[in-house]
Short mmCIF file of C-alpha atoms and ligand atoms in Angstrom, two decimals:
data_model
loop_
_atom_site.label_atom_id
_atom_site.label_comp_id
_atom_site.label_asym_id
_atom_site.label_seq_id
_atom_site.Cartn_x
_atom_site.Cartn_y
_atom_site.Cartn_z
CA UNK A 28 -44.23 29.22 -9.27
CA UNK A 29 -47.27 27.98 -6.76
CA UNK A 30 -47.88 29.97 -4.29
CA UNK A 31 -47.69 28.42 -0.73
CA UNK A 32 -50.99 27.10 -0.51
CA UNK A 33 -50.32 24.94 -4.29
CA UNK A 34 -47.52 22.89 -2.98
CA UNK A 35 -47.35 19.77 -1.98
CA UNK A 36 -46.94 18.12 1.48
CA UNK A 37 -43.72 17.70 3.64
CA UNK A 38 -44.67 14.22 4.26
CA UNK A 39 -45.71 13.10 -0.08
CA UNK A 40 -42.42 15.51 -0.82
CA UNK A 41 -40.18 13.94 1.56
CA UNK A 42 -42.39 10.31 -0.34
CA UNK A 43 -41.20 11.96 -3.92
CA UNK A 44 -37.69 11.89 -2.52
CA UNK A 45 -37.26 8.87 -1.75
CA UNK A 46 -38.40 7.63 -4.75
CA UNK A 47 -36.24 9.88 -6.89
CA UNK A 48 -33.03 8.56 -4.82
CA UNK A 49 -34.34 5.16 -5.11
CA UNK A 50 -34.50 5.57 -9.51
CA UNK A 51 -31.52 7.41 -8.91
CA UNK A 52 -30.11 3.98 -7.00
CA UNK A 53 -31.51 1.32 -9.27
CA UNK A 54 -30.12 3.40 -12.89
CA UNK A 55 -26.78 3.73 -11.15
CA UNK A 56 -27.13 0.02 -10.95
CA UNK A 57 -28.55 -1.10 -13.94
CA UNK A 58 -25.10 1.27 -15.01
CA UNK A 59 -22.68 -0.28 -13.41
CA UNK A 60 -23.52 -3.76 -14.92
CA UNK A 61 -21.99 -2.34 -17.72
CA UNK A 62 -19.09 -0.61 -16.26
CA UNK A 63 -18.16 -3.12 -13.21
CA UNK A 64 -19.78 -3.90 -10.03
CA UNK A 65 -17.55 -1.94 -8.01
CA UNK A 66 -19.08 1.66 -9.86
CA UNK A 67 -22.50 1.37 -7.91
CA UNK A 68 -23.14 3.81 -5.72
CA UNK A 69 -23.83 1.89 -2.38
CA UNK A 70 -20.31 -0.26 -2.97
CA UNK A 71 -18.01 2.56 -4.09
CA UNK A 72 -18.62 4.66 -1.01
CA UNK A 73 -18.94 1.21 1.18
CA UNK A 74 -15.77 1.29 -0.11
CA UNK A 75 -14.11 4.15 0.44
CA UNK A 76 -15.93 4.71 3.48
CA UNK A 77 -14.29 1.02 4.65
CA UNK A 78 -10.76 2.84 3.48
CA UNK A 79 -10.64 5.47 5.40
CA UNK A 80 -12.67 4.17 9.15
CA UNK A 81 -10.17 4.75 12.05
CA UNK A 82 -8.75 1.45 13.00
CA UNK A 83 -10.59 1.09 16.50
CA UNK A 84 -14.45 1.27 14.53
CA UNK A 85 -12.92 -1.62 11.78
CA UNK A 86 -11.30 -3.83 14.53
CA UNK A 87 -15.62 -3.37 16.07
CA UNK A 88 -16.44 -4.02 13.24
CA UNK A 89 -15.32 -7.42 12.79
CA UNK A 90 -15.92 -7.72 16.56
CA UNK A 91 -20.05 -6.96 16.94
CA UNK A 92 -20.36 -8.34 13.41
CA UNK A 93 -18.22 -11.19 11.71
CA UNK A 94 -18.72 -11.80 8.20
CA UNK A 95 -22.40 -9.88 8.69
CA UNK A 96 -20.48 -6.83 9.02
CA UNK A 97 -20.91 -5.78 5.54
CA UNK A 98 -24.32 -6.25 5.01
CA UNK A 99 -24.63 -3.81 7.92
CA UNK A 100 -22.78 -1.26 6.41
CA UNK A 101 -24.64 -1.32 2.64
CA UNK A 102 -27.27 -1.29 4.92
CA UNK A 103 -26.71 1.23 6.97
CA UNK A 104 -25.75 3.45 4.02
CA UNK A 105 -28.95 2.18 2.12
CA UNK A 106 -31.39 4.20 5.00
CA UNK A 107 -29.40 6.80 5.31
CA UNK A 108 -29.77 7.06 2.07
CA UNK A 109 -33.06 6.99 2.48
CA UNK A 110 -33.42 9.93 4.71
CA UNK A 111 -30.47 12.48 2.75
CA UNK A 112 -33.06 11.73 -0.64
CA UNK A 113 -36.44 12.24 1.67
CA UNK A 114 -34.98 15.86 3.16
CA UNK A 115 -34.01 16.22 -0.85
CA UNK A 116 -37.80 16.31 -1.91
CA UNK A 117 -38.47 18.46 1.23
CA UNK A 118 -36.60 21.03 0.26
CA UNK A 119 -37.42 20.19 -4.08
CA UNK A 120 -41.06 21.38 -2.44
CA UNK A 121 -39.85 25.15 -1.75
CA UNK A 122 -36.97 25.48 -4.20
CA UNK A 123 -36.63 22.85 -7.03
CA UNK A 124 -33.33 23.90 -7.71
CA UNK A 125 -32.61 22.51 -3.17
CA UNK A 126 -33.92 19.17 -4.05
CA UNK A 127 -31.08 19.43 -6.86
CA UNK A 128 -28.79 20.41 -5.47
CA UNK A 129 -29.15 17.51 -2.93
CA UNK A 130 -29.27 15.17 -5.17
CA UNK A 131 -26.10 16.76 -7.51
CA UNK A 132 -23.90 16.80 -4.34
CA UNK A 133 -24.40 13.11 -3.46
CA UNK A 134 -23.72 12.50 -7.00
CA UNK A 135 -20.45 14.67 -7.29
CA UNK A 136 -19.09 12.54 -3.52
CA UNK A 137 -21.05 8.74 -5.34
CA UNK A 138 -19.10 10.24 -8.57
CA UNK A 139 -15.36 10.74 -6.56
CA UNK A 140 -16.25 7.49 -4.50
CA UNK A 141 -16.14 5.97 -7.42
CA UNK A 142 -13.17 7.39 -8.94
CA UNK A 143 -10.94 6.44 -6.38
CA UNK A 144 -11.59 3.42 -5.84
CA UNK A 145 -7.92 1.14 -6.36
CA UNK A 146 -8.10 0.36 -10.25
CA UNK A 147 -10.72 2.04 -11.49
CA UNK A 148 -10.78 4.69 -14.36
CA UNK A 149 -13.35 7.54 -16.00
CA UNK A 150 -15.49 5.42 -16.57
CA UNK A 151 -16.26 4.43 -13.04
CA UNK A 152 -17.75 7.58 -12.59
CA UNK A 153 -20.10 7.38 -15.35
CA UNK A 154 -23.67 5.13 -12.81
CA UNK A 155 -23.42 7.19 -9.85
CA UNK A 156 -23.35 10.87 -12.27
CA UNK A 157 -26.18 8.69 -15.20
CA UNK A 158 -27.93 7.37 -11.58
CA UNK A 159 -28.21 11.06 -10.35
CA UNK A 160 -28.91 12.59 -13.66
CA UNK A 161 -32.54 10.38 -13.47
CA UNK A 162 -32.73 10.92 -9.77
CA UNK A 163 -33.00 15.08 -10.79
CA UNK A 164 -35.19 14.27 -13.44
CA UNK A 165 -37.72 11.45 -11.30
CA UNK A 166 -37.86 14.70 -8.53
CA UNK A 167 -38.68 17.08 -11.06
CA UNK A 168 -41.26 14.92 -12.29
CA UNK A 169 -43.14 14.02 -9.29
CA UNK A 170 -43.03 17.09 -7.38
CA UNK A 171 -44.57 18.88 -10.33
CA UNK A 172 -47.15 16.14 -10.32
CA UNK A 173 -47.58 15.67 -6.55
CA UNK A 174 -51.11 17.02 -5.47
CA UNK A 175 -50.95 20.24 -3.52
CA UNK A 176 -51.90 19.94 0.70
CA UNK A 177 -55.31 20.82 1.75
CA UNK A 178 -57.09 20.67 -2.06
CA UNK A 179 -60.33 19.04 -2.45
CA UNK A 180 -62.13 18.64 -4.83
CA UNK A 181 -62.96 16.28 -8.31
CA UNK A 182 -59.90 18.75 -9.77
CA UNK A 183 -57.37 17.41 -6.87
CA UNK A 184 -58.58 13.48 -6.49
CA UNK A 185 -57.08 13.41 -10.48
CA UNK A 186 -54.62 15.04 -9.49
CA UNK A 187 -53.80 12.43 -6.81
CA UNK A 188 -54.22 9.65 -9.11
CA UNK A 189 -51.67 11.26 -11.32
CA UNK A 190 -49.23 11.16 -8.52
CA UNK A 191 -49.74 7.62 -7.49
CA UNK A 192 -49.30 6.41 -11.07
CA UNK A 193 -46.03 8.41 -11.60
CA UNK A 194 -45.02 7.53 -8.14
CA UNK A 195 -45.62 3.83 -9.25
CA UNK A 196 -44.28 4.36 -11.96
CA UNK A 197 -41.08 5.51 -10.09
CA UNK A 198 -40.88 2.56 -8.53
CA UNK A 199 -41.03 0.62 -10.58
CA UNK A 200 -38.23 2.13 -12.89
CA UNK A 201 -36.79 1.90 -9.48
CA UNK A 202 -37.21 -2.31 -8.86
CA UNK A 203 -36.61 -3.01 -12.72
CA UNK A 204 -33.57 -1.38 -13.52
CA UNK A 205 -32.16 -2.26 -9.70
CA UNK A 206 -32.75 -6.27 -9.98
CA UNK A 207 -32.30 -5.79 -14.06
CA UNK A 208 -27.73 -4.20 -13.05
CA UNK A 209 -28.07 -7.08 -10.99
CA UNK A 210 -28.74 -9.87 -12.82
CA UNK A 211 -26.39 -9.14 -15.68
CA UNK A 212 -23.93 -8.45 -13.06
CA UNK A 213 -23.65 -12.28 -11.62
CA UNK A 214 -23.92 -13.33 -15.53
CA UNK A 215 -21.00 -11.84 -15.55
CA UNK A 216 -19.35 -13.71 -11.98
CA UNK A 217 -16.80 -16.88 -12.57
CA UNK A 218 -18.63 -19.50 -10.61
CA UNK A 219 -18.61 -21.18 -14.11
CA UNK A 220 -15.00 -20.75 -15.24
CA UNK A 221 -14.45 -22.19 -12.12
CA UNK A 222 -16.79 -25.15 -12.14
CA UNK A 223 -14.33 -25.87 -15.54
CA UNK A 224 -11.41 -26.24 -14.01
CA UNK A 225 -9.40 -29.32 -13.70
CA UNK A 226 -6.70 -29.04 -10.75
CA UNK A 227 -3.51 -31.09 -11.67
CA UNK A 228 -2.78 -33.54 -9.25
CA UNK A 229 -0.06 -32.23 -6.83
CA UNK A 230 3.60 -33.51 -8.02
CA UNK A 231 4.27 -33.40 -3.83
CA UNK A 232 1.64 -34.67 -2.22
CA UNK A 233 0.79 -34.34 1.40
CA UNK A 234 1.11 -36.98 2.76
CA UNK A 235 -1.88 -38.24 4.26
CA UNK A 236 -2.46 -36.60 7.90
CA UNK A 237 -1.42 -38.72 10.39
CA UNK A 238 -3.80 -40.90 11.96
CA UNK A 239 -6.22 -39.41 14.94
CA UNK A 240 -5.51 -35.44 14.08
CA UNK A 241 -8.94 -35.47 14.26
CA UNK A 242 -10.02 -36.26 17.94
CA UNK A 243 -13.59 -35.97 16.78
CA UNK A 244 -15.03 -34.85 19.97
CA UNK A 245 -18.23 -33.51 19.56
CA UNK A 246 -18.27 -29.25 19.68
CA UNK A 247 -14.39 -29.51 19.14
CA UNK A 248 -13.46 -27.49 15.92
CA UNK A 249 -12.64 -30.17 12.97
CA UNK A 250 -8.68 -29.95 12.02
CA UNK A 251 -9.98 -29.38 8.84
CA UNK A 252 -12.03 -26.61 8.35
CA UNK A 253 -14.47 -27.03 4.86
CA UNK A 254 -14.18 -24.40 2.38
CA UNK A 255 -17.46 -23.29 2.95
CA UNK A 256 -16.79 -22.43 7.17
CA UNK A 257 -13.62 -21.28 6.12
CA UNK A 258 -13.50 -17.82 8.17
CA UNK A 259 -13.55 -15.19 5.45
CA UNK A 260 -12.29 -11.13 6.00
CA UNK A 261 -11.08 -9.06 3.16
CA UNK A 262 -12.06 -5.22 2.21
CA UNK A 263 -13.74 -6.66 -0.58
CA UNK A 264 -17.97 -5.06 -1.00
CA UNK A 265 -18.18 -7.31 -3.69
CA UNK A 266 -16.43 -9.92 -4.74
CA UNK A 267 -13.39 -9.78 -7.41
CA UNK A 268 -14.25 -11.44 -10.51
CA UNK A 269 -11.29 -13.32 -11.83
CA UNK A 270 -11.37 -14.75 -15.15
CA UNK A 271 -8.71 -17.74 -15.15
CA UNK A 272 -8.51 -17.63 -18.78
CA UNK A 273 -7.04 -13.70 -18.31
CA UNK A 274 -5.68 -13.89 -15.47
CA UNK A 275 -1.19 -13.26 -14.72
CA UNK A 276 0.86 -12.89 -13.02
CA UNK A 277 4.13 -9.94 -12.80
CA UNK A 278 6.79 -10.78 -11.05
CA UNK A 279 8.69 -8.15 -11.62
CA UNK A 280 10.61 -5.65 -9.69
CA UNK A 281 14.39 -5.99 -7.91
CA UNK A 282 15.09 -8.88 -10.02
CA UNK A 283 16.82 -9.23 -13.35
CA UNK A 284 13.97 -11.36 -15.38
CA UNK A 285 11.62 -10.28 -14.73
CA UNK A 286 8.67 -12.03 -16.50
CA UNK A 287 4.56 -12.63 -16.41
CA UNK A 288 2.69 -15.91 -16.23
CA UNK A 289 -0.62 -16.71 -17.62
CA UNK A 290 -3.12 -19.97 -15.02
CA UNK A 291 -2.89 -21.83 -17.81
CA UNK A 292 1.27 -21.65 -17.87
CA UNK A 293 1.21 -21.43 -13.33
CA UNK A 294 -1.29 -25.68 -13.89
CA UNK A 295 1.69 -26.98 -16.58
CA UNK A 296 3.67 -26.72 -13.24
CA UNK A 297 4.87 -29.26 -10.40
CA UNK A 298 2.04 -28.90 -7.83
CA UNK A 299 2.78 -29.03 -4.69
CA UNK A 300 0.66 -29.38 -1.64
CA UNK A 301 0.86 -28.36 2.30
CA UNK A 302 -1.50 -28.50 5.43
CA UNK A 303 -1.35 -25.17 6.71
CA UNK A 304 -3.10 -23.37 8.72
CA UNK A 305 -4.21 -19.13 8.57
CA UNK A 306 -5.33 -16.66 10.78
CA UNK A 307 -6.82 -13.29 10.27
CA UNK A 308 -4.71 -10.19 12.96
CA UNK A 309 -7.46 -9.12 13.46
CA UNK A 310 -8.69 -12.01 15.73
CA UNK A 311 -9.30 -12.27 19.07
CA UNK A 312 -7.97 -14.28 21.85
CA UNK A 313 -10.37 -17.60 21.85
CA UNK A 314 -11.53 -15.96 18.50
CA UNK A 315 -12.57 -17.47 15.53
CA UNK A 316 -10.98 -16.45 12.50
CA UNK A 317 -8.84 -19.44 12.26
CA UNK A 318 -8.74 -22.07 9.84
CA UNK A 319 -7.03 -25.47 8.62
CA UNK A 320 -6.65 -25.77 4.72
CA UNK A 321 -4.75 -28.56 2.13
CA UNK A 322 -3.70 -25.81 -0.42
CA UNK A 323 -2.54 -26.45 -3.64
CA UNK A 324 0.02 -25.11 -5.45
CA UNK A 325 3.41 -23.43 -6.45
CA UNK A 326 6.02 -22.38 -4.22
CA UNK A 327 6.18 -18.98 -3.71
CA UNK A 328 11.01 -19.63 -3.64
CA UNK A 329 11.42 -20.75 -6.42
CA UNK A 330 8.83 -18.04 -8.80
CA UNK A 331 10.92 -15.38 -7.53
CA UNK A 332 14.29 -17.08 -7.96
CA UNK A 333 14.12 -18.16 -11.00
CA UNK A 334 13.66 -13.98 -11.34
CA UNK A 335 16.30 -13.87 -9.90
CA UNK A 336 16.18 -11.39 -6.44
CA UNK A 337 18.90 -8.39 -6.12
CA UNK A 338 20.36 -7.04 -3.72
CA UNK A 339 19.10 -4.81 -1.16
CA UNK A 340 15.39 -6.77 -1.44
CA UNK A 341 13.67 -6.81 2.34
CA UNK A 342 9.88 -7.59 1.21
CA UNK A 343 7.98 -8.96 -1.54
CA UNK A 344 5.07 -6.73 -1.81
CA UNK A 345 1.89 -8.22 -3.98
CA UNK A 346 -1.18 -7.23 -5.07
CA UNK A 347 -4.72 -8.22 -6.15
CA UNK A 348 -6.59 -7.64 -9.01
CA UNK A 349 -9.06 -4.89 -6.79
CA UNK A 350 -5.19 -3.26 -6.46
CA UNK A 351 -5.04 -4.69 -2.64
CA UNK A 352 -1.71 -4.43 -1.46
CA UNK A 353 0.30 -6.40 1.17
CA UNK A 354 3.65 -6.21 1.91
CA UNK A 355 5.18 -9.68 2.66
CA UNK A 356 9.15 -9.71 4.68
CA UNK A 357 11.39 -11.88 1.74
CA UNK A 358 13.11 -13.45 4.57
CA UNK A 359 9.92 -15.63 5.74
CA UNK A 360 9.22 -16.22 1.98
CA UNK A 361 12.88 -17.48 0.76
CA UNK A 362 13.54 -19.35 4.20
CA UNK A 363 12.30 -23.01 3.40
CA UNK A 364 8.80 -22.11 4.86
CA UNK A 365 5.88 -23.95 2.02
CA UNK A 366 4.97 -20.26 0.94
CA UNK A 367 3.45 -20.56 -2.29
CA UNK A 368 1.05 -19.66 -4.61
CA UNK A 369 -1.94 -20.97 -3.96
CA UNK A 370 -4.48 -22.63 -6.67
CA UNK A 371 -6.38 -25.53 -4.65
CA UNK A 372 -8.30 -25.17 -1.13
CA UNK A 373 -9.15 -29.01 0.08
CA UNK A 374 -9.22 -30.73 -3.68
CA UNK A 375 -11.11 -27.71 -4.94
CA UNK A 376 -10.27 -24.40 -7.39
CA UNK A 377 -9.64 -21.69 -4.98
CA UNK A 378 -13.45 -20.40 -3.86
CA UNK A 379 -14.28 -17.59 -4.95
CA UNK A 380 -14.55 -15.73 -1.74
CA UNK A 381 -10.63 -16.42 -0.78
CA UNK A 382 -9.16 -15.72 -4.19
CA UNK A 383 -9.85 -17.69 -7.04
CA UNK A 384 -8.35 -18.67 -9.06
CA UNK A 385 -4.50 -17.56 -7.07
CA UNK A 386 -3.55 -16.20 -4.20
CA UNK A 387 -0.80 -16.43 -1.83
CA UNK A 388 -0.10 -18.03 1.32
CA UNK A 389 3.09 -18.25 3.60
CA UNK A 390 2.96 -20.44 6.83
CA UNK A 391 3.72 -18.87 10.14
CA UNK A 392 2.33 -15.02 8.77
CA UNK A 393 -0.99 -12.95 9.85
CA UNK A 394 -3.04 -13.27 6.46
CA UNK A 395 -2.95 -9.02 6.06
CA UNK A 396 1.63 -9.84 5.21
CA UNK A 397 1.15 -13.01 3.71
CA UNK A 398 -2.13 -14.41 2.51
CA UNK A 399 -3.31 -11.90 -0.70
CA UNK A 400 -6.05 -13.30 -2.81
CA UNK A 401 -6.76 -12.55 -6.64
CA UNK A 402 -3.44 -12.17 -6.87
CA UNK A 403 -2.04 -10.64 -9.84
CA UNK A 404 1.05 -8.82 -9.55
CA UNK A 405 3.98 -9.44 -7.68
CA UNK A 406 6.97 -6.57 -7.33
CA UNK A 407 10.40 -7.73 -4.95
CA UNK A 408 10.65 -4.46 -2.97
CA UNK A 409 11.85 -3.08 0.40
CA UNK A 410 9.58 -2.28 2.78
CA UNK A 411 10.97 2.07 2.38
CA UNK A 412 9.57 2.07 -0.61
CA UNK A 413 6.38 0.16 -1.28
CA UNK A 414 4.11 0.56 1.68
CA UNK A 415 0.54 -1.51 1.87
CA UNK A 416 -2.58 -1.14 2.45
CA UNK A 417 -2.74 -2.29 6.51
CA UNK A 418 0.98 -0.90 6.41
CA UNK A 419 0.08 2.11 5.28
CA UNK A 420 -2.29 2.12 7.90
CA UNK A 421 0.26 1.27 10.80
CA UNK A 422 -0.09 -2.32 11.47
CA UNK A 423 3.38 -4.03 11.81
CA UNK A 424 5.85 -5.05 8.90
CA UNK A 425 6.24 -7.53 10.95
CA UNK A 426 3.00 -9.82 12.44
CA UNK A 427 4.46 -13.65 12.98
CA UNK A 428 1.50 -15.36 14.70
CA UNK A 429 1.34 -15.83 18.26
CA UNK A 430 1.10 -18.73 20.13
CA UNK A 431 -2.56 -19.66 21.48
CA UNK A 432 -4.24 -22.11 22.57
CA UNK A 433 -8.29 -22.19 22.11
CA UNK A 434 -10.53 -23.91 24.94
CA UNK A 435 -13.20 -24.78 22.64
CA UNK A 436 -15.21 -27.42 24.89
CA UNK A 437 -16.95 -27.10 27.87
CA UNK A 438 -18.85 -23.63 25.55
CA UNK A 439 -19.17 -19.78 28.23
CA UNK A 440 -20.71 -20.34 30.21
CA UNK A 441 -22.29 -24.04 30.21
CA UNK A 442 -24.14 -25.30 33.18
CA UNK A 443 -22.72 -29.36 33.03
CA UNK A 444 -23.56 -32.40 34.81
CA UNK A 445 -21.12 -32.74 37.64
CA UNK A 446 -18.61 -35.47 36.20
CA UNK A 447 -16.02 -36.04 33.89
CA UNK A 448 -16.11 -33.32 31.17
CA UNK A 449 -13.85 -33.07 28.15
CA UNK A 450 -12.20 -29.64 28.00
CA UNK A 451 -11.21 -28.68 24.69
CA UNK A 452 -9.67 -26.96 21.75
CA UNK A 453 -7.14 -25.91 19.36
CA UNK A 454 -4.04 -24.38 19.97
CA UNK A 455 -1.14 -22.81 16.97
CA UNK A 456 1.72 -21.47 16.81
CA UNK A 457 2.40 -21.80 13.01
CA UNK A 458 6.36 -22.65 12.08
CA UNK A 459 7.12 -23.06 15.44
CA UNK A 460 4.56 -25.93 16.41
CA UNK A 461 2.95 -26.77 19.42
CA UNK A 462 5.14 -28.37 21.86
CA UNK A 463 1.83 -28.27 24.68
CA UNK A 464 -1.22 -27.25 25.80
CA UNK A 465 -1.59 -26.71 29.39
CA UNK A 466 -4.65 -26.39 31.20
CA UNK A 467 -5.97 -24.92 34.32
CA UNK A 468 -9.68 -24.83 36.56
CA UNK A 469 -9.84 -22.00 38.91
CA UNK A 470 -6.03 -21.49 39.50
CA UNK A 471 -5.14 -24.90 40.65
CA UNK A 472 -1.77 -26.47 38.72
CA UNK A 473 -1.42 -26.60 35.89
CA UNK A 474 -2.09 -30.47 33.97
CA UNK A 475 -0.60 -31.79 30.35
CA UNK A 476 -3.16 -32.28 27.54
CA UNK A 477 -3.00 -35.12 25.09
CA UNK A 478 -2.51 -33.38 21.85
CA UNK A 479 -3.31 -34.43 18.40
CA UNK A 480 -0.86 -35.85 16.36
CA UNK A 481 -0.17 -33.56 13.40
CA UNK A 482 1.31 -33.01 9.58
CA UNK A 483 3.84 -30.09 10.42
CA UNK A 484 4.59 -27.60 12.56
CA UNK A 485 2.02 -24.72 9.67
CA UNK A 486 -0.83 -26.39 11.13
CA UNK A 487 -3.05 -25.91 14.70
CA UNK A 488 -3.63 -28.49 16.67
CA UNK A 489 -5.95 -30.51 18.46
CA UNK A 490 -5.71 -30.59 22.61
CA UNK A 491 -7.85 -32.53 25.53
CA UNK A 492 -8.40 -33.35 28.79
CA UNK A 493 -10.66 -34.68 30.41
CA UNK A 494 -11.85 -32.92 34.77
CA UNK A 495 -13.12 -33.79 37.20
CA UNK A 496 -15.65 -31.11 37.99
CA UNK A 497 -17.16 -30.59 41.03
CA UNK A 498 -20.74 -28.54 41.67
CA UNK A 499 -19.88 -25.18 41.28
CA UNK A 500 -18.67 -21.97 39.57
CA UNK A 501 -15.64 -23.27 37.55
CA UNK A 502 -12.82 -20.65 35.66
CA UNK A 503 -10.72 -23.34 32.92
CA UNK A 504 -7.84 -21.51 31.67
CA UNK A 505 -5.77 -22.69 28.93
CA UNK A 506 -1.88 -21.62 27.97
CA UNK A 507 0.09 -22.98 24.77
CA UNK A 508 3.97 -24.30 25.02
CA UNK A 509 5.58 -23.18 21.04
CA UNK A 510 8.51 -25.53 19.44
CA UNK A 511 10.67 -23.24 20.30
CA UNK A 512 10.25 -23.79 24.34
CA UNK A 513 7.70 -20.15 24.82
CA UNK A 514 5.05 -20.43 26.87
CA UNK A 515 1.91 -18.40 26.05
CA UNK A 516 2.01 -15.11 27.81
CA UNK A 517 -0.76 -14.32 29.58
CA UNK A 518 0.09 -10.31 28.65
CA UNK A 519 -3.30 -9.50 27.14
CA UNK A 520 -2.86 -7.34 23.99
CA UNK A 521 -5.44 -5.77 21.45
CA UNK A 522 -4.97 -7.33 18.03
CA UNK A 523 -3.13 -3.45 16.76
CA UNK A 524 -0.72 -3.05 15.51
CA UNK A 525 0.27 -7.21 15.60
CA UNK A 526 -1.71 -9.57 16.94
CA UNK A 527 -4.44 -10.21 19.93
CA UNK A 528 -2.10 -12.22 23.41
CA UNK A 529 -3.56 -12.77 26.05
CA UNK A 530 -4.57 -16.06 27.19
CA UNK A 531 -8.46 -17.76 26.10
CA UNK A 532 -10.61 -19.12 28.83
CA UNK A 533 -14.15 -20.13 30.08
CA UNK A 534 -16.68 -20.01 32.86
CA UNK A 535 -19.02 -22.52 33.61
CA UNK A 536 -21.83 -23.60 36.03
CA UNK A 537 -21.53 -26.91 37.23
CA UNK A 538 -24.11 -28.92 39.22
N1 MTE B 30 -6.87 -9.59 -2.45
C1 MTE B 30 -7.46 -9.50 -0.82
N2 MTE B 30 -6.50 -10.36 0.07
C2 MTE B 30 -6.21 -10.56 0.90
C3 MTE B 30 -7.15 -9.63 2.18
C4 MTE B 30 -8.18 -8.65 1.18
O1 MTE B 30 -8.66 -7.58 2.28
N3 MTE B 30 -8.21 -8.31 0.14
N4 MTE B 30 -7.37 -9.84 3.59
C5 MTE B 30 -6.05 -10.74 3.65
C6 MTE B 30 -6.49 -11.13 5.68
S1 MTE B 30 -6.77 -9.74 6.64
C7 MTE B 30 -6.66 -12.43 5.70
S2 MTE B 30 -6.95 -12.82 7.52
C8 MTE B 30 -6.94 -13.21 5.04
C9 MTE B 30 -8.38 -14.46 5.11
O2 MTE B 30 -8.50 -15.04 4.06
P1 MTE B 30 -9.50 -15.30 3.88
O3 MTE B 30 -10.44 -14.84 3.43
O4 MTE B 30 -9.58 -16.87 3.24
O5 MTE B 30 -9.80 -16.45 4.67
O6 MTE B 30 -6.80 -12.88 3.83
C10 MTE B 30 -5.70 -11.50 3.19
N5 MTE B 30 -5.57 -11.64 1.72
MO1 MO B 31 -6.52 -10.63 8.40
#
């Protein structure tokens, strides 16, 4: 053991710790390319974190960061890891075993996180554990080469050069292992397999959109949401890569004739096309988490009837390739609505982010109880027996989409010239339909907006009203009336546990 005077300075020790941490993450990333990307340490810990996050925080994250919430989470984890690695470096300066213990503790934590991810096997712990060993080795090496603090002279200059070379080497190992890992992982993605898919034409195509379904008002949400603009909500830090050649769907549970179907077999069935607007339960009043697409797929009810649903069943319990689960009330699937096992979205195979090669779409229900992406398993079962990812976390078992009118125009806090001002937006009440949208300014009388035509009751509906705007600050409020005659409630509710309610309003300044 060296005496105190020969120990490296605190900053050098911290640097050694951070570099050792980077080596650990880089090596683990490379190893994960050979296991599965979900087994990389930050992804595994982040995934476990998402599953353990309390509901209120999850909502805060989705609201505050939008679809960037995942990058924010991973960036935060990386920064946290760097701080701890620096501390372990400093600890290692005093006692090598203390620094190693820090790395070992994080390695074990990461291994547990990786092991407890859905569909993980023992192999999922290998990348983190290899990373941990590499990190400890790098820490020992760097600390032993680190120049002692306060020593000057020819010897120490040579020593400093050796340390700098070792530090540069560690950084290079970390960066190249990490980059190679990323490249190898991306080689396994299914983008090429997706491009090779040729979807057959629908046996039952959707009728053309009625003329004027899109009012084409600049600034108004288009009727069809292009795939690239479609909101994405899921628990995945890395997208599941499901090869259609390997994909099968198992239909089983409380059925007389369980069966399994391949992707090729699925495409040989008569496909139907339906226009359906998806909505996330986390959407705030006026929020962006809704999108309209033309879906191509096989009717879900037909698949279940083929299997022969037994008495006593009350839900379809679906599972994705990565172990996410959804419970859908059975009546909603069998009551004649256009519930689909979808393979196409707006004329293309499903984008990977939206469930390639197959997902569920059930009109009228929020996504968390209906829209399983990367679906591989349908179990007919009972709510009493199988609990799904979100309903286990106390979100509602039954979650029909609430009637909602959103104001897209004018934009909130806009400054507009007095005169004729367009007020416009979209309204939805999937499977009940929108019968009217009413608008009022400054608590004046409700006025009916003009409604665009819609293909069916399962889509949102554009609405438009011209307003003779006089100078001043004004508050614009909208409400929808659904196909049952029910007026959108003014009662405010948070998204948890069954969807936000209340009326969207917007404040503008007219000059
Ligand atoms: N496998 C999987 N499917 C999922 C989810 C998920 O986290 N994992 N999220 C659901 C939720 S909450 C919603 S709102 C919809 C969103 O579908 P989209 O991302 O295609 O818009 O997918 C649903 N399907
Ligand atoms: Mo959702």
